[in-house]
Short mmCIF file of C-alpha atoms and ligand atoms in Angstrom, two decimals:
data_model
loop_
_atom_site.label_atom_id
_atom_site.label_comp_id
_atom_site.label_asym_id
_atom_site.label_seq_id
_atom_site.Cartn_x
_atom_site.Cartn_y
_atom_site.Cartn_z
CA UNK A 1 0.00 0.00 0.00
CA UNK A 2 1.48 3.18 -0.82
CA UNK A 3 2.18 5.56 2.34
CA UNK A 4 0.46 9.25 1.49
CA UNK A 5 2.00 12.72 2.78
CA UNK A 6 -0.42 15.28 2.19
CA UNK A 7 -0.35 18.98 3.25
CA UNK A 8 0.44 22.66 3.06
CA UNK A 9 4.14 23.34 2.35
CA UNK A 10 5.66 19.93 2.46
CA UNK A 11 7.40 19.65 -0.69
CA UNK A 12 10.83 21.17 1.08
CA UNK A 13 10.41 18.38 3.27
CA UNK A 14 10.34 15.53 0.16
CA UNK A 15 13.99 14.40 0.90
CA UNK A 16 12.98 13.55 4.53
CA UNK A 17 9.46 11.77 3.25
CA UNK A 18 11.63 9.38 1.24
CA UNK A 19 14.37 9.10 3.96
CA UNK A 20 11.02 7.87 6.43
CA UNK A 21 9.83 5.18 3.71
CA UNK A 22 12.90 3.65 3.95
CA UNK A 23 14.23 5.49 -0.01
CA UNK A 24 17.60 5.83 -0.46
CA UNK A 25 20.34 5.41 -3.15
CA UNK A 26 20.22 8.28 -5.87
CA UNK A 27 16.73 10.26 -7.24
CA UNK A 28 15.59 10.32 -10.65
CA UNK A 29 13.21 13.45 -10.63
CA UNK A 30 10.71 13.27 -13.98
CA UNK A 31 9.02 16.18 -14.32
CA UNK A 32 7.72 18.69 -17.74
CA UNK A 33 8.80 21.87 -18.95
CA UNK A 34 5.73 24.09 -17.34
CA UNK A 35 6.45 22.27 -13.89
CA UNK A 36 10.03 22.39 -13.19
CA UNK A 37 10.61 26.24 -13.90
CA UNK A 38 7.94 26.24 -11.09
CA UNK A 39 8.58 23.94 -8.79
CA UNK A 40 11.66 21.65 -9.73
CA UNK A 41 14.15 24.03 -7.35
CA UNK A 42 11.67 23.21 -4.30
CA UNK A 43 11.93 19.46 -4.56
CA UNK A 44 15.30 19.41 -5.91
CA UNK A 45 16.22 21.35 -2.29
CA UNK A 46 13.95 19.16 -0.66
CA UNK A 47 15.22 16.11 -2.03
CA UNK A 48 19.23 17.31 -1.24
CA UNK A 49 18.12 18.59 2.18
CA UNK A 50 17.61 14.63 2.98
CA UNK A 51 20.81 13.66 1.85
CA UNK A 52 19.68 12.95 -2.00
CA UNK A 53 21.76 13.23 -4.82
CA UNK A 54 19.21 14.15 -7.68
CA UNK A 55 19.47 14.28 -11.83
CA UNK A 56 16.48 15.59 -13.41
CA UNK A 57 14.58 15.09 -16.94
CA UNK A 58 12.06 17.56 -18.23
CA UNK A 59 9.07 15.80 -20.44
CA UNK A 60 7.36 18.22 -22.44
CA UNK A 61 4.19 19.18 -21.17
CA UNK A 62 1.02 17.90 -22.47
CA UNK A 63 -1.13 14.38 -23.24
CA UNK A 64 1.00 14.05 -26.24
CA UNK A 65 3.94 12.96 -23.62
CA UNK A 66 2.58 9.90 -22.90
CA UNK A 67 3.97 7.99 -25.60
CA UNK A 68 6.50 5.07 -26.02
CA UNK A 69 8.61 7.69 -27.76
CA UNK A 70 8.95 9.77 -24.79
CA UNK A 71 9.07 6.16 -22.10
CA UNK A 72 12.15 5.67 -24.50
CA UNK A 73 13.85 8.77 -23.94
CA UNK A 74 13.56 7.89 -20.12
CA UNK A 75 15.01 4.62 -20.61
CA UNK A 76 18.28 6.53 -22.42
CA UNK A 77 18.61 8.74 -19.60
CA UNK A 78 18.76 6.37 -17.29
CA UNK A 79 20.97 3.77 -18.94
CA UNK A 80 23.23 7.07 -19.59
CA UNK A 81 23.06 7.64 -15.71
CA UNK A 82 23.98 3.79 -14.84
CA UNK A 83 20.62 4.52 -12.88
CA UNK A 84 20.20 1.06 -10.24
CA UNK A 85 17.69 -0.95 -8.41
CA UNK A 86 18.12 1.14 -5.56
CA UNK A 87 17.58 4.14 -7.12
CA UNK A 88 14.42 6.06 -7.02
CA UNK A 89 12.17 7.55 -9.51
CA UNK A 90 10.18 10.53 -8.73
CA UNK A 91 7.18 12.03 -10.85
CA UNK A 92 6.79 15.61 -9.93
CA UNK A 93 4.26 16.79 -12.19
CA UNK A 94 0.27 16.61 -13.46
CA UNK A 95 -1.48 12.78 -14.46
CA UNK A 96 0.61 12.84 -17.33
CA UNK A 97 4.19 12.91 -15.79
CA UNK A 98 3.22 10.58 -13.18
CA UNK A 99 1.32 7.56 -15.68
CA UNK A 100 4.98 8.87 -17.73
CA UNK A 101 7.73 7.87 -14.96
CA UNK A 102 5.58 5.72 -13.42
CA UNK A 103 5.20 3.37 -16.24
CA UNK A 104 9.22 3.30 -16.86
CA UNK A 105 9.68 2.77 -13.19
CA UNK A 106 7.53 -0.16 -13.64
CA UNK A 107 9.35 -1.45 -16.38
CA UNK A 108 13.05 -0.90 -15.88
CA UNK A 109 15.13 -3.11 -14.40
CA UNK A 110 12.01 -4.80 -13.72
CA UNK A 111 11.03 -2.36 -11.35
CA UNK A 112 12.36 0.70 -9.53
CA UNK A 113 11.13 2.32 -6.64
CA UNK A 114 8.34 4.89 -7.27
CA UNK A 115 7.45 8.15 -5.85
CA UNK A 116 4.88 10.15 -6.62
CA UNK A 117 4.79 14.47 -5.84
CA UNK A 118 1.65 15.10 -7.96
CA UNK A 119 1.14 19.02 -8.50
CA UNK A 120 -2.30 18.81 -10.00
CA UNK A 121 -5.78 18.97 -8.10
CA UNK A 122 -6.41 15.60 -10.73
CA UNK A 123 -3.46 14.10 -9.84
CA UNK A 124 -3.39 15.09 -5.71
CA UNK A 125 -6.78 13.29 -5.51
CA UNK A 126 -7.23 10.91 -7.98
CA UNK A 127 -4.05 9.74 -10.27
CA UNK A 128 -1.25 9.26 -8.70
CA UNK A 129 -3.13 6.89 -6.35
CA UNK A 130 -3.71 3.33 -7.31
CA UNK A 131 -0.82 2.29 -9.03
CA UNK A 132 -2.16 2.63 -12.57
CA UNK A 133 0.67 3.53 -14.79
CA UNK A 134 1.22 3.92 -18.47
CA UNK A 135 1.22 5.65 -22.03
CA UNK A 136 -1.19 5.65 -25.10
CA UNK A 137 -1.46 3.84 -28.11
CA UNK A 138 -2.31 6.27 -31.43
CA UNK A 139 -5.03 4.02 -31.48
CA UNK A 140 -6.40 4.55 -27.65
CA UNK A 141 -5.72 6.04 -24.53
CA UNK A 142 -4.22 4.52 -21.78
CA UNK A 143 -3.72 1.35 -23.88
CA UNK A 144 -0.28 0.34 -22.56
CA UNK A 145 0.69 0.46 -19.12
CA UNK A 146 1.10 -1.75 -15.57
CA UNK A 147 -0.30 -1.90 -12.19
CA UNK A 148 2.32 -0.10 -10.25
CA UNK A 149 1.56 1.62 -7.16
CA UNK A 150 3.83 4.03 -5.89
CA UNK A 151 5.97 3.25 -2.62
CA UNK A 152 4.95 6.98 -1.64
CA UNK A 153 2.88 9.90 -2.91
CA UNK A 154 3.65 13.48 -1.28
CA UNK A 155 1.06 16.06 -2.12
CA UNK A 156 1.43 20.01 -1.29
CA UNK A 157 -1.57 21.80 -1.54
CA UNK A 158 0.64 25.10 -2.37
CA UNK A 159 2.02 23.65 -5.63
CA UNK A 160 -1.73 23.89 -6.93
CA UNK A 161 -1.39 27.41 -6.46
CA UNK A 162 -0.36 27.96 -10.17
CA UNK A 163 -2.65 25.45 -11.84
CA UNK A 164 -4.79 27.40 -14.13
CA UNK A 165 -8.42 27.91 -12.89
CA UNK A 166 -9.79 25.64 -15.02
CA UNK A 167 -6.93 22.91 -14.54
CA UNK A 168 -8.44 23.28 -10.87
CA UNK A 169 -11.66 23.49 -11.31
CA UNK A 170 -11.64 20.26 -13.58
CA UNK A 171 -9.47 18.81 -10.84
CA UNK A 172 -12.24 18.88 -7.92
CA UNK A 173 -14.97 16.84 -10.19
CA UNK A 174 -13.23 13.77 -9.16
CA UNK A 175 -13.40 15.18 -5.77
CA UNK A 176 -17.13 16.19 -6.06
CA UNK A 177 -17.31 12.17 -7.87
CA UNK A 178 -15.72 10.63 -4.96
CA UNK A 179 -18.63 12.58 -2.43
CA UNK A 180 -20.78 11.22 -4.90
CA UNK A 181 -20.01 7.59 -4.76
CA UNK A 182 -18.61 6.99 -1.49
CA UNK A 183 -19.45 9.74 1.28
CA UNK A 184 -22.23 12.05 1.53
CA UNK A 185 -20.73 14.08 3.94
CA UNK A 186 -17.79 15.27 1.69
CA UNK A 187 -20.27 15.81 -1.27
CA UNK A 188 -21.28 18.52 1.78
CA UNK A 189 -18.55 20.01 2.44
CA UNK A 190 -17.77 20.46 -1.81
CA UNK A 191 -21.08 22.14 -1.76
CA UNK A 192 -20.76 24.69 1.11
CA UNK A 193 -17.37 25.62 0.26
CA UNK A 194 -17.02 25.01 -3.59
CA UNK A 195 -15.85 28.99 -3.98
CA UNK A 196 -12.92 28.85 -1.89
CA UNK A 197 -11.66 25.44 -3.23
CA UNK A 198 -11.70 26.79 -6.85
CA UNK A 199 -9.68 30.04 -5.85
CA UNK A 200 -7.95 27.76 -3.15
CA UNK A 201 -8.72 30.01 -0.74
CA UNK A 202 -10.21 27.60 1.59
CA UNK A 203 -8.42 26.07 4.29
CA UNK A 204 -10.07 22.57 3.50
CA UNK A 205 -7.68 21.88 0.86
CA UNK A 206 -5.48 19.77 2.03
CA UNK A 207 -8.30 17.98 4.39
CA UNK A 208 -10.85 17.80 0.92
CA UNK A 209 -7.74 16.29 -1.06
CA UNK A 210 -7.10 14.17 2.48
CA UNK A 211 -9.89 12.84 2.19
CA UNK A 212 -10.37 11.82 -1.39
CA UNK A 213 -7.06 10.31 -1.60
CA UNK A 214 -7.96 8.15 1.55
CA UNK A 215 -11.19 7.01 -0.03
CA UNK A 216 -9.41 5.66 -3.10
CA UNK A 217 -6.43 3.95 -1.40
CA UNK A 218 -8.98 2.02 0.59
CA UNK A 219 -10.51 1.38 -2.86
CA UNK A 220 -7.64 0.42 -4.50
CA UNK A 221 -6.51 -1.74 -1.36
CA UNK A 222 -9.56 -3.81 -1.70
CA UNK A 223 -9.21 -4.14 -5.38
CA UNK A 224 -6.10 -3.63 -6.90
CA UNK A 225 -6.54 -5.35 -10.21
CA UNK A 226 -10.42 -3.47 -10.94
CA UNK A 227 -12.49 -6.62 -10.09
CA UNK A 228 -15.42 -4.80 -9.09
CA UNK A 229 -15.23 -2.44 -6.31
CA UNK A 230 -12.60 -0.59 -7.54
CA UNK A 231 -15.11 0.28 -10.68
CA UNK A 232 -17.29 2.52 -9.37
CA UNK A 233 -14.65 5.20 -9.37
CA UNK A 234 -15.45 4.94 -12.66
CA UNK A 235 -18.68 6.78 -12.03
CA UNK A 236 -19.42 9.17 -15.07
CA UNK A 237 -16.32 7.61 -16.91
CA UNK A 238 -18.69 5.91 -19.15
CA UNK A 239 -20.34 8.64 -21.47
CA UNK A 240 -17.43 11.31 -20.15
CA UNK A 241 -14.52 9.16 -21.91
CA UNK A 242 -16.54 8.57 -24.77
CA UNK A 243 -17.02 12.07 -25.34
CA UNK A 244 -13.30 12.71 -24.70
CA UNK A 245 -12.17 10.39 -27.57
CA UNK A 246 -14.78 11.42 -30.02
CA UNK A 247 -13.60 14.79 -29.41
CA UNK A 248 -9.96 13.46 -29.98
CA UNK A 249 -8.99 14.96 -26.64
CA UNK A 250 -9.20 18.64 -27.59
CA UNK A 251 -12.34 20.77 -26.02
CA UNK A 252 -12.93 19.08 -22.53
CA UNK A 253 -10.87 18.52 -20.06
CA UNK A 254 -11.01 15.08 -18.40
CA UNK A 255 -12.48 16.31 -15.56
CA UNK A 256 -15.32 18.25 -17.46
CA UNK A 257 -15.94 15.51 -19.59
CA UNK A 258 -16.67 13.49 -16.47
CA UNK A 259 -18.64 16.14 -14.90
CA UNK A 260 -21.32 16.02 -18.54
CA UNK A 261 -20.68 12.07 -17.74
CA UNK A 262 -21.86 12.06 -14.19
CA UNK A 263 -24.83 14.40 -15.42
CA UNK A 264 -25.60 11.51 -17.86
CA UNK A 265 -25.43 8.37 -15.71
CA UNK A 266 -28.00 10.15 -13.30
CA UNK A 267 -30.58 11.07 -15.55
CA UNK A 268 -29.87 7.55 -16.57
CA UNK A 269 -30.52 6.52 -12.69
CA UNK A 270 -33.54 9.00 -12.64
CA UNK A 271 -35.24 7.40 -15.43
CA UNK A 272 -34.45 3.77 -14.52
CA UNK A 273 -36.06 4.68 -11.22
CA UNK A 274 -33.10 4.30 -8.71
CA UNK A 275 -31.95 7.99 -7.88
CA UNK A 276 -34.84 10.24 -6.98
CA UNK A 277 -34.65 13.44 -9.36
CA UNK A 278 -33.94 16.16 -6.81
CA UNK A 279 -30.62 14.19 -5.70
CA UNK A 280 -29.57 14.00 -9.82
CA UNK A 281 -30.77 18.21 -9.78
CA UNK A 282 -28.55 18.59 -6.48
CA UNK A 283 -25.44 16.78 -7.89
CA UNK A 284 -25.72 19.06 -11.13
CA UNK A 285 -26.09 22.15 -9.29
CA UNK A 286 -22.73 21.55 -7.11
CA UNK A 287 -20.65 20.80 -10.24
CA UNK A 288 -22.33 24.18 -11.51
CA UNK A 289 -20.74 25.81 -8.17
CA UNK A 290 -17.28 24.34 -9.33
CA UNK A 291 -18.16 25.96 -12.68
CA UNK A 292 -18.02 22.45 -14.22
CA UNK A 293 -20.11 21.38 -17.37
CA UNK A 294 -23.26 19.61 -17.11
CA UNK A 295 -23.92 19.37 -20.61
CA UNK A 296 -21.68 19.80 -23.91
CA UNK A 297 -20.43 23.14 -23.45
CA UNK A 298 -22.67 25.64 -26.64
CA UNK A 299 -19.59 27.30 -28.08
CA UNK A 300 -17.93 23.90 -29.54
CA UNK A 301 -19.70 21.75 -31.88
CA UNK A 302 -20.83 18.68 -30.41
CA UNK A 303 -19.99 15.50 -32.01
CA UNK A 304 -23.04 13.13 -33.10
CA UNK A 305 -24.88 10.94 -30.61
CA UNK A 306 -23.71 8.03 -32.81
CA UNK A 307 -20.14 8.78 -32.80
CA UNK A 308 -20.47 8.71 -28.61
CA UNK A 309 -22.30 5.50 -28.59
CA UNK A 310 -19.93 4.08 -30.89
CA UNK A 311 -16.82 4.95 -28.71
CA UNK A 312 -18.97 3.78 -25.53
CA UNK A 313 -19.04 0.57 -27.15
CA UNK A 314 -15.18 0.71 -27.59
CA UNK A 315 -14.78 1.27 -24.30
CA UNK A 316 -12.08 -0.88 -22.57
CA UNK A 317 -14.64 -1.25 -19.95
CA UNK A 318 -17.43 -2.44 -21.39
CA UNK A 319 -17.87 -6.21 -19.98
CA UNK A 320 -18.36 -9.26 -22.60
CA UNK A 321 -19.65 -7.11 -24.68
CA UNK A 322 -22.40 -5.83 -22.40
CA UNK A 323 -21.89 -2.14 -20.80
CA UNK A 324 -21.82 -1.57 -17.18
CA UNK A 325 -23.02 1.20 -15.31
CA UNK A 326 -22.22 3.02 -12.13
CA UNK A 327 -25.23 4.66 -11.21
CA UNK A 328 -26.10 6.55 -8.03
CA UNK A 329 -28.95 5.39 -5.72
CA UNK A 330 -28.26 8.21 -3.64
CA UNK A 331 -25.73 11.08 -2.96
CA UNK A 332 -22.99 8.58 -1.32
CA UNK A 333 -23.70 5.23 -2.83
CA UNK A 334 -23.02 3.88 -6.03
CA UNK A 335 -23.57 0.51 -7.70
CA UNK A 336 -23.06 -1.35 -10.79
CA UNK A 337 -25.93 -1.54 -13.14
CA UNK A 338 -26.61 -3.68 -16.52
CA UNK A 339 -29.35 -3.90 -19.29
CA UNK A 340 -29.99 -0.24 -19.46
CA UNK A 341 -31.81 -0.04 -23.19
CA UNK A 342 -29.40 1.82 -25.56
CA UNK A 343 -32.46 3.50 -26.74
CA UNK A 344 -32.50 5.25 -23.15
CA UNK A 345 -28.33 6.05 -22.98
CA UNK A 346 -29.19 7.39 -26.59
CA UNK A 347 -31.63 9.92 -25.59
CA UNK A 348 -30.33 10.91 -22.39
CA UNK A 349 -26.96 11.76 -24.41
CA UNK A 350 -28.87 13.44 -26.82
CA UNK A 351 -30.24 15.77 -23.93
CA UNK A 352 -26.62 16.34 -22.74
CA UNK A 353 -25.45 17.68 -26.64
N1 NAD B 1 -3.30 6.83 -13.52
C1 NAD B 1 -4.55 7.09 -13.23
O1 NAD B 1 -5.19 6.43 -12.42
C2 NAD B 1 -5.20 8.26 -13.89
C3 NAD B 1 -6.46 8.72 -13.46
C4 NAD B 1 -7.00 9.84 -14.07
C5 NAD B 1 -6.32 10.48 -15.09
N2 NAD B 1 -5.10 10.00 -15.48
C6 NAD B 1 -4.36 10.66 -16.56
O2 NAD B 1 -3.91 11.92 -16.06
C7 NAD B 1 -3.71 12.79 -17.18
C8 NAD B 1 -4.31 14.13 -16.84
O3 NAD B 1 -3.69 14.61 -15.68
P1 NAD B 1 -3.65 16.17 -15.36
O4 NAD B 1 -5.01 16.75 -15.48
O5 NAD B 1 -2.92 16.31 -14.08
O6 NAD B 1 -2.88 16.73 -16.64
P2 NAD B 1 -1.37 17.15 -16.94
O7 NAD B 1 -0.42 16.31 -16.25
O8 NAD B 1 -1.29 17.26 -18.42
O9 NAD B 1 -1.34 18.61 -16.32
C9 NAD B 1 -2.16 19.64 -16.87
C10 NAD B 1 -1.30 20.87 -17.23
O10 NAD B 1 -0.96 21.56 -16.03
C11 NAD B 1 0.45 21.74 -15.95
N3 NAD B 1 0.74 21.72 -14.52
C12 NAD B 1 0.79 20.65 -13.69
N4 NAD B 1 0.96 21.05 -12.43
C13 NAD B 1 1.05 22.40 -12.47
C14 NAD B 1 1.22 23.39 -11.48
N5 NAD B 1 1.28 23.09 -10.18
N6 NAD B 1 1.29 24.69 -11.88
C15 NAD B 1 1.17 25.03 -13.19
N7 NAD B 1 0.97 24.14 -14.17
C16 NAD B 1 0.92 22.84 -13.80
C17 NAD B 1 1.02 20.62 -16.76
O11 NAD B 1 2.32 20.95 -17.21
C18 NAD B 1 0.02 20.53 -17.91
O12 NAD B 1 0.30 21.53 -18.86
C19 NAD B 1 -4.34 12.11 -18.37
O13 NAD B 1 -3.33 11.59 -19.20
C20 NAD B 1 -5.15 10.99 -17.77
O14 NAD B 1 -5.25 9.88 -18.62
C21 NAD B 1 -4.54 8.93 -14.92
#
């Protein structure tokens, strides 16, 4: 299970975090070219200030990093660096640098240690937990990659301080999904204090991402390998990722995607009779508060209902053929659901475009 250090100011403290989970031998910092300028001197300091001697690697920034081509590039570093066993490899960085170095950590020498310092509000709750690691395939997303947790993840709130708004806002709708699907009481505290945790004003920030990144380790715990628990964190995934690859990735962020996506699978849940409608207008109005999408945003134009359903059906997770959903029966609880008529999913996308 990976050991989680989450708070306010910690990153100058990264060299002691590894030190305490038993890290040493030499660093191997992975990072991109908008995060290092920012934050790279921090952990580097950190990381000497416990007795670390660090090289570093910039990726460029962006999706289009995680690629074989650029998991190559690591592996030349490091065979330049006669990088060892004991050796660690650190992601400091968004979802992208951490699925990035994670993936090679996973795969060279058959395995390095792994730390994670994510710097997104995407990352801090929901990525760099879990241990799922890896690059995409021109074809597909996420199509090549390990289970690889990370021996530890060390999250400062203050590094989200220059995320873009919208990287931040986009951030919290797996925070406002986690309430969702697992407590009510957090989905409660992301309503009555939404304001302050998209400026980052509040002082619940490190508590909210606390919290989140709790709930999915004890996910994650119970199912590692995505039997069944573990897949209704996958709540809005279903229409949101379809929409994100019919789109090619452009337009939406993840996060918004998922926010239309949770819209859809509880309209679904309305109609089907298992959420009652005011809970399906209440979880809509919070993601409104985070100024998240609840529908395909007017100013783009929206791809075709068939082109959705069509990727839907592509869907990785789509079992023996027959698509799963996580719907909500109420704001806290989610289960898996089957045999919902395409003829419904079709029109309840429609109402979303
Ligand atoms: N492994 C998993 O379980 C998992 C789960 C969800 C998403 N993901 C993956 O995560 C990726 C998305 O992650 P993301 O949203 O963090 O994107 P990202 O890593 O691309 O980061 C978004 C942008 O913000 C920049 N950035 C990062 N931290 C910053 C900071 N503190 N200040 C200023 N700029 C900063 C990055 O350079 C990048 O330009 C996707 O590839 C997705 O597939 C993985």
């Amino acid at each position: 299970m990976s050991v989680l250090a989450i708070g306010s100011g910690i990153l100058p403290r990264l060299g002691e975090k590894l030190r305490e989970a038993g890290l040493s031998g030499r660093v191997f910092l992975v990072s991109d070219d908008h995060v290092f300028p920012l934050w790279g001197d921090a952990a580097l300091n950190g990381l000497r200030a416990g007795g670390f001697t660090v090289v570093s690697y910039q990726l460029p920034a962006g999706e289009l990093t995680k690629s074989l081509a650029a998991t190559y590039r690591l592996y030349d570093w490091l065979v330049e660096h006669r990088a060892e066993r004991v050796d660690t490899i650190v992601a400091l960085g968004g979802g992208v640098v951490g699925d990035v170095a994670g993936f090679v950590a996973a795969t060279f020498l058959r395995g390095m240690p792994f730390v994670q310092v994510p710097t997104t509000v995407l990352a801090q709750v929901d990525s760099s937990i879990g241990g799922k690691v890896g690059v995409n395939h021109p074809k597909g997303k996420n199509l090549i990659g390990a289970f690889y947790p990370a021996r530890l993840i060390v999250s400062d709130t203050d590094a989200l301080r220059t995320l873009p708004r919208r990287d931040v806002a986009a951030g919290w709708a797996e925070a406002v999904k986690c309430g969702l699907i697992l407590d009510a009481e957090l989905f409660e505290v992301l309503d009555v204090n939404a304001a302050g945790l998209c400026d980052l004003t509040s002082s619940l920030v490190p508590a909210v991402v606390e919290r989140c990144a709790q709930h999915k380790v004890r996910v994650v715990d119970e199912d590692e390998r995505e039997a069944d628990l573990r897949r209704i964190l996958n709540y809005g995934h279903t229409i949101g990722q379809a929409l994100e690859a019919a789109l090619d990735y452009q337009v939406l962020l993840h996060g918004e995607a998922v926010s239309i996506g949770m819209a859809g699978a509880a309209a679904i849940a309305v109609r089907v009779g298992l959420l009652d409608p005011a809970s399906a207008e209440r979880q809509n109005a919070v993601l409104a508060h985070f100024g998240l999408p609840v529908r395909f945003p007017r100013d783009a134009p929206p791809p075709s209902v068939d082109t959705i359903l069509e990727r839907m059906a592509r869907d990785k997770k789509s079992r023996e053929s027959k698509l799963h959903w996580i719907l909500l029966d109420r704001i806290g609880h989610a289960r898996i659901a089957s045999g919902i008529s395409l003829d419904l999913v079709s029109e309840v996308v429609e109402g979303l475009l």
